[in-house]
PDB file of C-alpha atoms in Angstrom:
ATOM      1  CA  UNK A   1     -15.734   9.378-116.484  1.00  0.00           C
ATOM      2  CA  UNK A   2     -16.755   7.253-113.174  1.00  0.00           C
ATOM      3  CA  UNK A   3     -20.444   8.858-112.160  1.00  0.00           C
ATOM      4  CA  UNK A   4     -19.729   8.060-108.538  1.00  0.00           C
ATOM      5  CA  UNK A   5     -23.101   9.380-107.394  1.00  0.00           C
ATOM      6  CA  UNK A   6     -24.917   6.553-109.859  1.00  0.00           C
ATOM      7  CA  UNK A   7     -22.790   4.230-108.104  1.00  0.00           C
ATOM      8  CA  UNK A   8     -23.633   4.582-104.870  1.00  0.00           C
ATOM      9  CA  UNK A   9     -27.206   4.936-105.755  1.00  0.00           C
ATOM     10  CA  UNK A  10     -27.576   1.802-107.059  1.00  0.00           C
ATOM     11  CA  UNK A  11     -25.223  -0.073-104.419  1.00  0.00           C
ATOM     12  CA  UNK A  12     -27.463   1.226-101.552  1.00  0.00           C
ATOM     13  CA  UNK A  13     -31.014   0.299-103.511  1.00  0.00           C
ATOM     14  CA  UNK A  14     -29.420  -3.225-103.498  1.00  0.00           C
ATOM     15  CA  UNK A  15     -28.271  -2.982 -99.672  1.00  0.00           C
ATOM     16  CA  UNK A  16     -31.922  -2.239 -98.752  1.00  0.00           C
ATOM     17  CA  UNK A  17     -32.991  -5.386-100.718  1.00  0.00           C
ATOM     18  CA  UNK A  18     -30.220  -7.554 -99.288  1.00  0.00           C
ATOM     19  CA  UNK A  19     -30.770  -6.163 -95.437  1.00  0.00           C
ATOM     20  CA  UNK A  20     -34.523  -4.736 -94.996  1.00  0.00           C
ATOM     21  CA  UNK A  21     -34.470  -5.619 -91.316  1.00  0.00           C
ATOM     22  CA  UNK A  22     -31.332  -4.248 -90.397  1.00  0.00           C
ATOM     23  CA  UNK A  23     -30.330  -1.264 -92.688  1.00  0.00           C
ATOM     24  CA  UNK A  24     -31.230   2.353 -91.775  1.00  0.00           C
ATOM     25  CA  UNK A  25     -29.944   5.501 -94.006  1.00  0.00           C
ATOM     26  CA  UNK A  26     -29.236   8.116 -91.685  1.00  0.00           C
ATOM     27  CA  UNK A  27     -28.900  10.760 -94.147  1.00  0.00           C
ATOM     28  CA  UNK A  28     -28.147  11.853 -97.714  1.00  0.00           C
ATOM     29  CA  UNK A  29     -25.198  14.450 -98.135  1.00  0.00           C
ATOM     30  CA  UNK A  30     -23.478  12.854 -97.309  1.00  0.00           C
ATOM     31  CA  UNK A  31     -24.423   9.725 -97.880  1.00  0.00           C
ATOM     32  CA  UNK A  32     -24.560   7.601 -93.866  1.00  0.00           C
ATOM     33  CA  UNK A  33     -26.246   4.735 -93.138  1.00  0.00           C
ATOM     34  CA  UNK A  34     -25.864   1.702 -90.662  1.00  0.00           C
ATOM     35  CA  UNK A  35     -26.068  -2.000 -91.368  1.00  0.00           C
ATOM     36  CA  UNK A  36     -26.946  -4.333 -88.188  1.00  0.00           C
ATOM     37  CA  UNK A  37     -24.682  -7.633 -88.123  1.00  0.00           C
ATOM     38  CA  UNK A  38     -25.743 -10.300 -86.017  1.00  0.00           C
ATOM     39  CA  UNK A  39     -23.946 -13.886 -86.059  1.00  0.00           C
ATOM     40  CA  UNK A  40     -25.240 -17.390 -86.219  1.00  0.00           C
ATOM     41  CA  UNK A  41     -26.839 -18.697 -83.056  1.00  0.00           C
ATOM     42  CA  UNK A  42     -24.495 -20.261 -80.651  1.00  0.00           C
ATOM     43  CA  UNK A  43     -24.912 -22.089 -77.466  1.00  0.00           C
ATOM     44  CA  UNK A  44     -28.078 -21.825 -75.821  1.00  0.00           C
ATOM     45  CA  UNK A  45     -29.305 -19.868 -78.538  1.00  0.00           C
ATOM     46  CA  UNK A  46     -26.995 -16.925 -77.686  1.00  0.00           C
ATOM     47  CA  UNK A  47     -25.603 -14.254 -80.605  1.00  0.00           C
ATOM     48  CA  UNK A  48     -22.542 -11.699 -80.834  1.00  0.00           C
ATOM     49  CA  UNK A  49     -23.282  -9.144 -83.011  1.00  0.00           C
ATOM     50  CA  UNK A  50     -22.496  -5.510 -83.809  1.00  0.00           C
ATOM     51  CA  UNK A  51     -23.970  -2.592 -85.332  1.00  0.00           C
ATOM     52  CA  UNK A  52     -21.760  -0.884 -88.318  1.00  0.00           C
ATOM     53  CA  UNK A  53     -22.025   2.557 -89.724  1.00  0.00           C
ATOM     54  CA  UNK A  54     -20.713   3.734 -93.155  1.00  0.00           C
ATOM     55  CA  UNK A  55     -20.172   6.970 -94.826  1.00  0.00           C
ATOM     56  CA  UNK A  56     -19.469   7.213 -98.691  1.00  0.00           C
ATOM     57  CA  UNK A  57     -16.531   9.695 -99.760  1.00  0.00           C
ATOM     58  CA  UNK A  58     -17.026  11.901-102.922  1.00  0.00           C
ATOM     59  CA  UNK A  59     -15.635   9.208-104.663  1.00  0.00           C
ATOM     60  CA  UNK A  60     -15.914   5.895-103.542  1.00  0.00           C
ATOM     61  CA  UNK A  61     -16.043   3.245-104.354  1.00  0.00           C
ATOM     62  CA  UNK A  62     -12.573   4.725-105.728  1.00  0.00           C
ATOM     63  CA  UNK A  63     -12.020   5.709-101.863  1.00  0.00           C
ATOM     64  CA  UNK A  64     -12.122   3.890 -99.309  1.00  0.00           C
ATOM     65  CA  UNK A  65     -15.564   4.246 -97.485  1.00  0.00           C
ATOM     66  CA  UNK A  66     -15.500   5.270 -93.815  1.00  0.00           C
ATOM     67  CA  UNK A  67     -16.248   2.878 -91.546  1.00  0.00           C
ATOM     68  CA  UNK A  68     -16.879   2.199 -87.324  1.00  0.00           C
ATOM     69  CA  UNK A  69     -18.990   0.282 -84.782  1.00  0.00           C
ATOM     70  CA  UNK A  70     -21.520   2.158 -83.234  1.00  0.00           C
ATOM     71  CA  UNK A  71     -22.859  -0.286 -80.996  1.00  0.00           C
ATOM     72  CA  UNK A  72     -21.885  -4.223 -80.053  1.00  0.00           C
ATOM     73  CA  UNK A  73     -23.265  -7.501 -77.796  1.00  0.00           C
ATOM     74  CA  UNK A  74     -21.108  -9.988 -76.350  1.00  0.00           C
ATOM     75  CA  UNK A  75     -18.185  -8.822 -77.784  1.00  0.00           C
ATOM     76  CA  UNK A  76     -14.734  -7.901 -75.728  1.00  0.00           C
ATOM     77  CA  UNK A  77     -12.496  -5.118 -76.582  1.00  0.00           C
ATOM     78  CA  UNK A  78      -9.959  -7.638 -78.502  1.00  0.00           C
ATOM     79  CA  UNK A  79     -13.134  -8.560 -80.608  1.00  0.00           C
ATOM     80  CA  UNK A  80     -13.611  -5.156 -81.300  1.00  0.00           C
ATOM     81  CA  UNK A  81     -10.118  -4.616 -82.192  1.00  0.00           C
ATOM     82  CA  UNK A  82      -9.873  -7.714 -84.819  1.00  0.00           C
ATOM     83  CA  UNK A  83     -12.807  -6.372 -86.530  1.00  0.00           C
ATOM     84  CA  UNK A  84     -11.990  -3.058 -87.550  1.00  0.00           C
ATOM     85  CA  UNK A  85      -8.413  -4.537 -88.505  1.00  0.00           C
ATOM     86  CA  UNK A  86     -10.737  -6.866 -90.718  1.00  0.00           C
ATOM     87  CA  UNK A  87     -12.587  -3.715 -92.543  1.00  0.00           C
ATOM     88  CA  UNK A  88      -9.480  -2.143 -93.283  1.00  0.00           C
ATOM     89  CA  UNK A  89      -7.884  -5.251 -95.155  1.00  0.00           C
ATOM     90  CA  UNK A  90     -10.989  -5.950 -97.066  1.00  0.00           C
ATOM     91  CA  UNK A  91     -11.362  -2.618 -98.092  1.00  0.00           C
ATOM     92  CA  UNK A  92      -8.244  -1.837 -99.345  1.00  0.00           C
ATOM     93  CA  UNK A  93      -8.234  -5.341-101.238  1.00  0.00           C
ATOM     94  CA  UNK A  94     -11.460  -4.062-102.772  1.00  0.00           C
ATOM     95  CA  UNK A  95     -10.742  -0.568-103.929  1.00  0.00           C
ATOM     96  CA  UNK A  96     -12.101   0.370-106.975  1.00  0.00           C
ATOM     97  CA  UNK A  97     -15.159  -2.319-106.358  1.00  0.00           C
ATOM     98  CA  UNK A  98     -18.355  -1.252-104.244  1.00  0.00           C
ATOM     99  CA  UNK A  99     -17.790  -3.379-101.358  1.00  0.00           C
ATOM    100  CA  UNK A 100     -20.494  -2.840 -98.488  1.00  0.00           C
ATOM    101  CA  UNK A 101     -21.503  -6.106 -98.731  1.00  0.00           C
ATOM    102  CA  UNK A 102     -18.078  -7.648 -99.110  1.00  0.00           C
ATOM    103  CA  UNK A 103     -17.206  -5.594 -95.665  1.00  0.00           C
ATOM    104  CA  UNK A 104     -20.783  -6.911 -94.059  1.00  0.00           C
ATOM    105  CA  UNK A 105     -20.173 -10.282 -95.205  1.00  0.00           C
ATOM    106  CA  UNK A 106     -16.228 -10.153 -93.810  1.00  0.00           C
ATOM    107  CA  UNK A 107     -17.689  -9.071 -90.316  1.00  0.00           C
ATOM    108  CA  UNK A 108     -20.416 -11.989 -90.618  1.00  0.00           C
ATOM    109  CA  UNK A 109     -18.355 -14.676 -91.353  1.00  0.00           C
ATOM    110  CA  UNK A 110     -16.015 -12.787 -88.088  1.00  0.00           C
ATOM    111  CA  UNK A 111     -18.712 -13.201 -85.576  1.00  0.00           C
ATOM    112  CA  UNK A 112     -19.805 -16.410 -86.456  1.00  0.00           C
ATOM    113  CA  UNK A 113     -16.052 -17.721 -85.680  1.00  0.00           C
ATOM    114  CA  UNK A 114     -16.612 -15.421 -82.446  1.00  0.00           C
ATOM    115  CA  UNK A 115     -19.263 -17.549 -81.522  1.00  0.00           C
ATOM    116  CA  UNK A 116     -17.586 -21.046 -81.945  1.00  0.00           C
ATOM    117  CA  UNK A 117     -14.418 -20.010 -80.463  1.00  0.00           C
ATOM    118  CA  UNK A 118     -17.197 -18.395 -77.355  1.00  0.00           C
ATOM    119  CA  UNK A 119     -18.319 -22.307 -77.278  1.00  0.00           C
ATOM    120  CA  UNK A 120     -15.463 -23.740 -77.646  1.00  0.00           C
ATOM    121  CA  UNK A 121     -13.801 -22.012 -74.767  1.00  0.00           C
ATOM    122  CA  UNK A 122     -17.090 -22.940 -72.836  1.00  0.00           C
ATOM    123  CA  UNK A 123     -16.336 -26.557 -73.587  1.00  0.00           C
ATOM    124  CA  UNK A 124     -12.814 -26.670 -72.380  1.00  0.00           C
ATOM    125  CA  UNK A 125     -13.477 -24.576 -69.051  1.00  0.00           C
ATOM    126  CA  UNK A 126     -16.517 -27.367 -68.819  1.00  0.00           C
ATOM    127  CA  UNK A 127     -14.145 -30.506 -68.813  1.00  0.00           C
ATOM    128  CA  UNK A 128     -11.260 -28.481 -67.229  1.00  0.00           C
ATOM    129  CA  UNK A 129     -13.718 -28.286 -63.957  1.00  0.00           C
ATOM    130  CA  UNK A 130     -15.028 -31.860 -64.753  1.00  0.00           C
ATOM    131  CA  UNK A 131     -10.843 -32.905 -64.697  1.00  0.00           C
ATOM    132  CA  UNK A 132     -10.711 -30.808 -61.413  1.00  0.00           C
ATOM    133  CA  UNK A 133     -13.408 -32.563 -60.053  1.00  0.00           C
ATOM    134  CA  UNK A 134     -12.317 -36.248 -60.853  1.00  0.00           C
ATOM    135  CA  UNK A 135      -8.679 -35.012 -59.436  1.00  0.00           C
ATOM    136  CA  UNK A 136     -10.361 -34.165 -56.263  1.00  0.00           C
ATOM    137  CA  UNK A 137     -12.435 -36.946 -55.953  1.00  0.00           C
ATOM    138  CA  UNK A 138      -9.492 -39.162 -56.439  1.00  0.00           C
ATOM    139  CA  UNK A 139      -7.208 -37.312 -53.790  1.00  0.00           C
ATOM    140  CA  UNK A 140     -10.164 -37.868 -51.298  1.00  0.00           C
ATOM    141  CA  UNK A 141     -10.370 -41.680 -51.760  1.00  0.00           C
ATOM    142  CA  UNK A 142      -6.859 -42.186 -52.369  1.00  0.00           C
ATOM    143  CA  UNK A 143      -5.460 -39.667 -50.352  1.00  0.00           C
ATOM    144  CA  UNK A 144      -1.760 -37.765 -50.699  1.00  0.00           C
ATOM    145  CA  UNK A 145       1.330 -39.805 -52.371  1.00  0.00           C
ATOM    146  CA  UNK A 146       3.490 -40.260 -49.167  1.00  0.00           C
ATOM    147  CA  UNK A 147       6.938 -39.175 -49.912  1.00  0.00           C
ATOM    148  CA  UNK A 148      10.109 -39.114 -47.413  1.00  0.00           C
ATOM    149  CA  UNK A 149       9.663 -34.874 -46.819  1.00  0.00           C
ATOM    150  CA  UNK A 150       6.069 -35.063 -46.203  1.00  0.00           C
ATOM    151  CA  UNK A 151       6.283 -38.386 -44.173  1.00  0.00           C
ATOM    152  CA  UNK A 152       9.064 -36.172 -41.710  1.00  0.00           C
ATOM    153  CA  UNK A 153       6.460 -33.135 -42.039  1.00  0.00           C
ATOM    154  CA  UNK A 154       3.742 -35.368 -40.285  1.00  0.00           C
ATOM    155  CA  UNK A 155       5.536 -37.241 -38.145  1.00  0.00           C
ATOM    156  CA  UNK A 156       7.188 -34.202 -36.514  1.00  0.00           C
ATOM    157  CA  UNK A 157       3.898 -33.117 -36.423  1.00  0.00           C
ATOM    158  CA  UNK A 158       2.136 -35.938 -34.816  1.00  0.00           C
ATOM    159  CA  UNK A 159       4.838 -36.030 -32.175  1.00  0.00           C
ATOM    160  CA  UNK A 160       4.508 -32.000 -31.227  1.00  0.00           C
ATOM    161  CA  UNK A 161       0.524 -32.825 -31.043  1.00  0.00           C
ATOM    162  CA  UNK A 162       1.289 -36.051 -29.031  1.00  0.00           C
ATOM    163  CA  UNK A 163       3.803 -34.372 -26.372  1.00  0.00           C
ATOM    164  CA  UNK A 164       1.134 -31.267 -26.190  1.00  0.00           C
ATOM    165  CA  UNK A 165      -1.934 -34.368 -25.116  1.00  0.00           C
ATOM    166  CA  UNK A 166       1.026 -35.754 -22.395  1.00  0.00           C
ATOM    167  CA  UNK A 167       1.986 -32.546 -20.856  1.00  0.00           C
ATOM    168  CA  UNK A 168      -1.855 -31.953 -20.431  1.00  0.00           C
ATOM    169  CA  UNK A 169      -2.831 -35.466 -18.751  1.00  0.00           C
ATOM    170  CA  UNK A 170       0.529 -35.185 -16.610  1.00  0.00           C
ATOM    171  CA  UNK A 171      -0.422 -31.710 -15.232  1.00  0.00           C
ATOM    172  CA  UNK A 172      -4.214 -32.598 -14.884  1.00  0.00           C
ATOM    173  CA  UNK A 173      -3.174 -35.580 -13.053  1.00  0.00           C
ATOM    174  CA  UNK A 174      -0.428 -33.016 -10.772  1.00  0.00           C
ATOM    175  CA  UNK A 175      -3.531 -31.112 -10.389  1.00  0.00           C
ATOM    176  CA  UNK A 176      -5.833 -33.866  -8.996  1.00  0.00           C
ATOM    177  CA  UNK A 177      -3.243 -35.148  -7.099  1.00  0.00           C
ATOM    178  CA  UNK A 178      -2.857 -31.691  -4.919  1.00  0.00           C
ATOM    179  CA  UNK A 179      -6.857 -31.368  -4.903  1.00  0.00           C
ATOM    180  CA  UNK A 180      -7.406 -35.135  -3.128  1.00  0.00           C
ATOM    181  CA  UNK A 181      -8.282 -34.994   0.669  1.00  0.00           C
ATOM    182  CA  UNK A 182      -6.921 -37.760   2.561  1.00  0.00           C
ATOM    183  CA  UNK A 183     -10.078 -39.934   4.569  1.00  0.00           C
ATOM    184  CA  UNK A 184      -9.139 -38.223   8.197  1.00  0.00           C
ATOM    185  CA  UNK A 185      -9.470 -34.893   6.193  1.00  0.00           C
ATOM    186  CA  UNK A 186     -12.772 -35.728   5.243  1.00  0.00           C
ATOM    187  CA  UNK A 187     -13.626 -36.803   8.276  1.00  0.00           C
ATOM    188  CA  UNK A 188     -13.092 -33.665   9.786  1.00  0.00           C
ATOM    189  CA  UNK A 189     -15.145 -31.962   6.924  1.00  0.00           C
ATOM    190  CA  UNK A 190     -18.378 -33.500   7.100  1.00  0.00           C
ATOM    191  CA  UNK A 191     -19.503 -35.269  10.616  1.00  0.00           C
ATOM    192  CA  UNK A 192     -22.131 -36.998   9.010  1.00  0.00           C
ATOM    193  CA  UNK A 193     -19.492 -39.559   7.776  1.00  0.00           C
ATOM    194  CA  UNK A 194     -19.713 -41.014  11.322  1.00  0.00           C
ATOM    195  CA  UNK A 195     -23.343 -42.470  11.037  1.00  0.00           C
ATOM    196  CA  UNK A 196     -23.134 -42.986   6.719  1.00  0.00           C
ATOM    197  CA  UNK A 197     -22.823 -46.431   7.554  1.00  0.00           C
ATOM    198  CA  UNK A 198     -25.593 -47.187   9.562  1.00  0.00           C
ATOM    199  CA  UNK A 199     -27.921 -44.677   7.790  1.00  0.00           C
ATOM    200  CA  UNK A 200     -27.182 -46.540   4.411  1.00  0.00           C
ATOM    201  CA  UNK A 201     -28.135 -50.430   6.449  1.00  0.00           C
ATOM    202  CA  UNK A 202     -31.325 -48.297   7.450  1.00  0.00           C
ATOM    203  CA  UNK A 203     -32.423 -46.478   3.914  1.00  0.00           C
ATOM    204  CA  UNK A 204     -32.069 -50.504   2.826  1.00  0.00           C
ATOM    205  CA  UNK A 205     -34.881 -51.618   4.872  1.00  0.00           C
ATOM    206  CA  UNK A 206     -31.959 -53.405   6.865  1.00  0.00           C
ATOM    207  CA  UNK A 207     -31.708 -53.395  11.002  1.00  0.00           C
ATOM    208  CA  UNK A 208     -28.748 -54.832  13.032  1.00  0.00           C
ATOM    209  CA  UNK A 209     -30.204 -58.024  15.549  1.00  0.00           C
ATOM    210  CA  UNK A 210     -28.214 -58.878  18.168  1.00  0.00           C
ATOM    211  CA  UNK A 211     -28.701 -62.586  19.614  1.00  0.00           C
ATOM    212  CA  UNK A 212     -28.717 -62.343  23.443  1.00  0.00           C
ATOM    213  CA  UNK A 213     -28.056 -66.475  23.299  1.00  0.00           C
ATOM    214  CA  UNK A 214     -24.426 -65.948  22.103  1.00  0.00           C
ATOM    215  CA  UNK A 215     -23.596 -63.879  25.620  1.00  0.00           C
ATOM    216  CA  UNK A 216     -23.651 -65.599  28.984  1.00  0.00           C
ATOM    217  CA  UNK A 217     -25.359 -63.820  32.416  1.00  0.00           C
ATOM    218  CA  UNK A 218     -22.811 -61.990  33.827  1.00  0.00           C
ATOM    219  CA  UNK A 219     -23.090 -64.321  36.959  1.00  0.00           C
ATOM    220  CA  UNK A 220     -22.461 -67.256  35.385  1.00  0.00           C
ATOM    221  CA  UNK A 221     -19.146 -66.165  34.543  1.00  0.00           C
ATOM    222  CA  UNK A 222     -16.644 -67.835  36.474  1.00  0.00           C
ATOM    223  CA  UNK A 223     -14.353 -64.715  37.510  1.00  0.00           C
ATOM    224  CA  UNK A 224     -11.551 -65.383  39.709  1.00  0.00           C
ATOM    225  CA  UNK A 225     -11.083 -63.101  42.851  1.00  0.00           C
ATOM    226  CA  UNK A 226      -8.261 -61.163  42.974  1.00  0.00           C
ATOM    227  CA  UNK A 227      -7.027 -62.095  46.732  1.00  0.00           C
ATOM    228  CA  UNK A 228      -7.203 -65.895  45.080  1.00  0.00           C
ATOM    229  CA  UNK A 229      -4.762 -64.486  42.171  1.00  0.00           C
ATOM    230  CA  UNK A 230      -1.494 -65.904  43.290  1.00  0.00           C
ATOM    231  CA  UNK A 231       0.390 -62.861  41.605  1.00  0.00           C
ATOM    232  CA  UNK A 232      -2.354 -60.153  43.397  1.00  0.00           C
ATOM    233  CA  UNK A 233      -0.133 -57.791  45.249  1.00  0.00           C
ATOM    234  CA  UNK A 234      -1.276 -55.402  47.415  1.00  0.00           C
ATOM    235  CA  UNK A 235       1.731 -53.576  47.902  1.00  0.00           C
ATOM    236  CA  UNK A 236       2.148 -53.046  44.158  1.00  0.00           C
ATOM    237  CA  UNK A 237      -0.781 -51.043  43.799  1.00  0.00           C
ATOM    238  CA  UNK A 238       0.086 -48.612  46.425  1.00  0.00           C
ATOM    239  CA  UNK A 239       3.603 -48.141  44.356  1.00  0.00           C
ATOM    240  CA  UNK A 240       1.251 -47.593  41.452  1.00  0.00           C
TER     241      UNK A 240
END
């Protein structure tokens, strides 16, 4: 007859040996207790792990032991989900067999391909935005493939832009053209036009001379009379 109690006796005595850091019986009757797994390190020195709590039937190791995960870090819900599936298969497959450690070792060996598949996927996002990057660079320097649709797509484009800039500059220049005062209007708008000319020769330092040599006395000037005109005609300047 199997003495189940012996059994579990002596598997937990050698479960405190194996795990002194991380095992904690939480009582007796019956028999609980928790077992802290924690996985290798990974990338910058970062760890899943998870914290799993077992409870001995009457008689296991005959029965399967009951088993859950009382507390985890860095692990998602799918993580979560793949290791209880794990504790089920390895405890049926060891029934009849204590198997805490098997089911410890199981869930170590699962986190530890937790964290390479955590770095892995790390790794790929890394050269996925370093492939991004080079793409982008290269589009910069080498610019977009020209093809006949997006060749149309600028050029009708370019010719809307172009015909807006025309229709601007022709009514700008309709504009200016109503706006511009002809001289005689701007004449009458500022006086001071008059005497610009000669108050521009005088801010200069400039002054007009006027040789008196170039003009003869007015009695040296031989002026014919009119009776001695032979076309003078008295008569026609009463008729006038």
């Amino acid at each position: 007859m199997t003495d189940y109690s012996e059994e579990q006796r002596n598997e937990l005595e050698a479960l405190e040996s194996i795990y002194p850091d991380s095992f904690t019986v939480l009582s007796e009757k019956p028999t609980t207790f928790t077992i802290t797994v924690t996985s290798e390190a990974g990338e910058n020195d970062e760890t899943v792990q998870t914290t799993l709590k077992f409870t001995y039937r009457e008689k296991y190791p005959d029965e399967t032991p009951l088993y859950e995960i009382v507390s985890q870090e860095n692990l998602d819900d799918n993580d979560v989900t793949d290791i209880i599936k794990l504790l089920e298969q390895q405890a049926e497959e060891n029934l009849g067999m204590v198997m805490i450690f098997t089911l410890v070792s199981a869930v170590q060996e699962k986190l530890n391909e937790i964290v390479d598949q955590i770095k892995t996927r790390r790794e790929e996002e890394k050269k996925q935005k370093e492939r991004e990057a080079e793409e982008e660079e290269k589009q910069r320097f080498h610019g977009t493939p020209v093809t006949i649709e997006n060749f149309l797509n600028w050029k009708a484009k370019f010719d809307a832009e172009l015909l807006e800039i025309k229709r601007k500059k022709m009514k700008e220049e309709e504009q200016a053209g109503k706006n511009k005062l002809s001289g005689k209007q701007l004449f009458e708008m500022d006086h001071n036009l008059d005497t610009s000319d000669i108050q521009f020769l005088e801010e200069a330092g400039n002054s007009v001379e006027v040789d008196e040599s170039l003009f003869q006395e007015m009695d040296d000037l031989e002026l014919e009379d009119e009776e001695d005109d032979p076309d003078y005609n008295p008569v026609n300047l009463d008729s006038d």
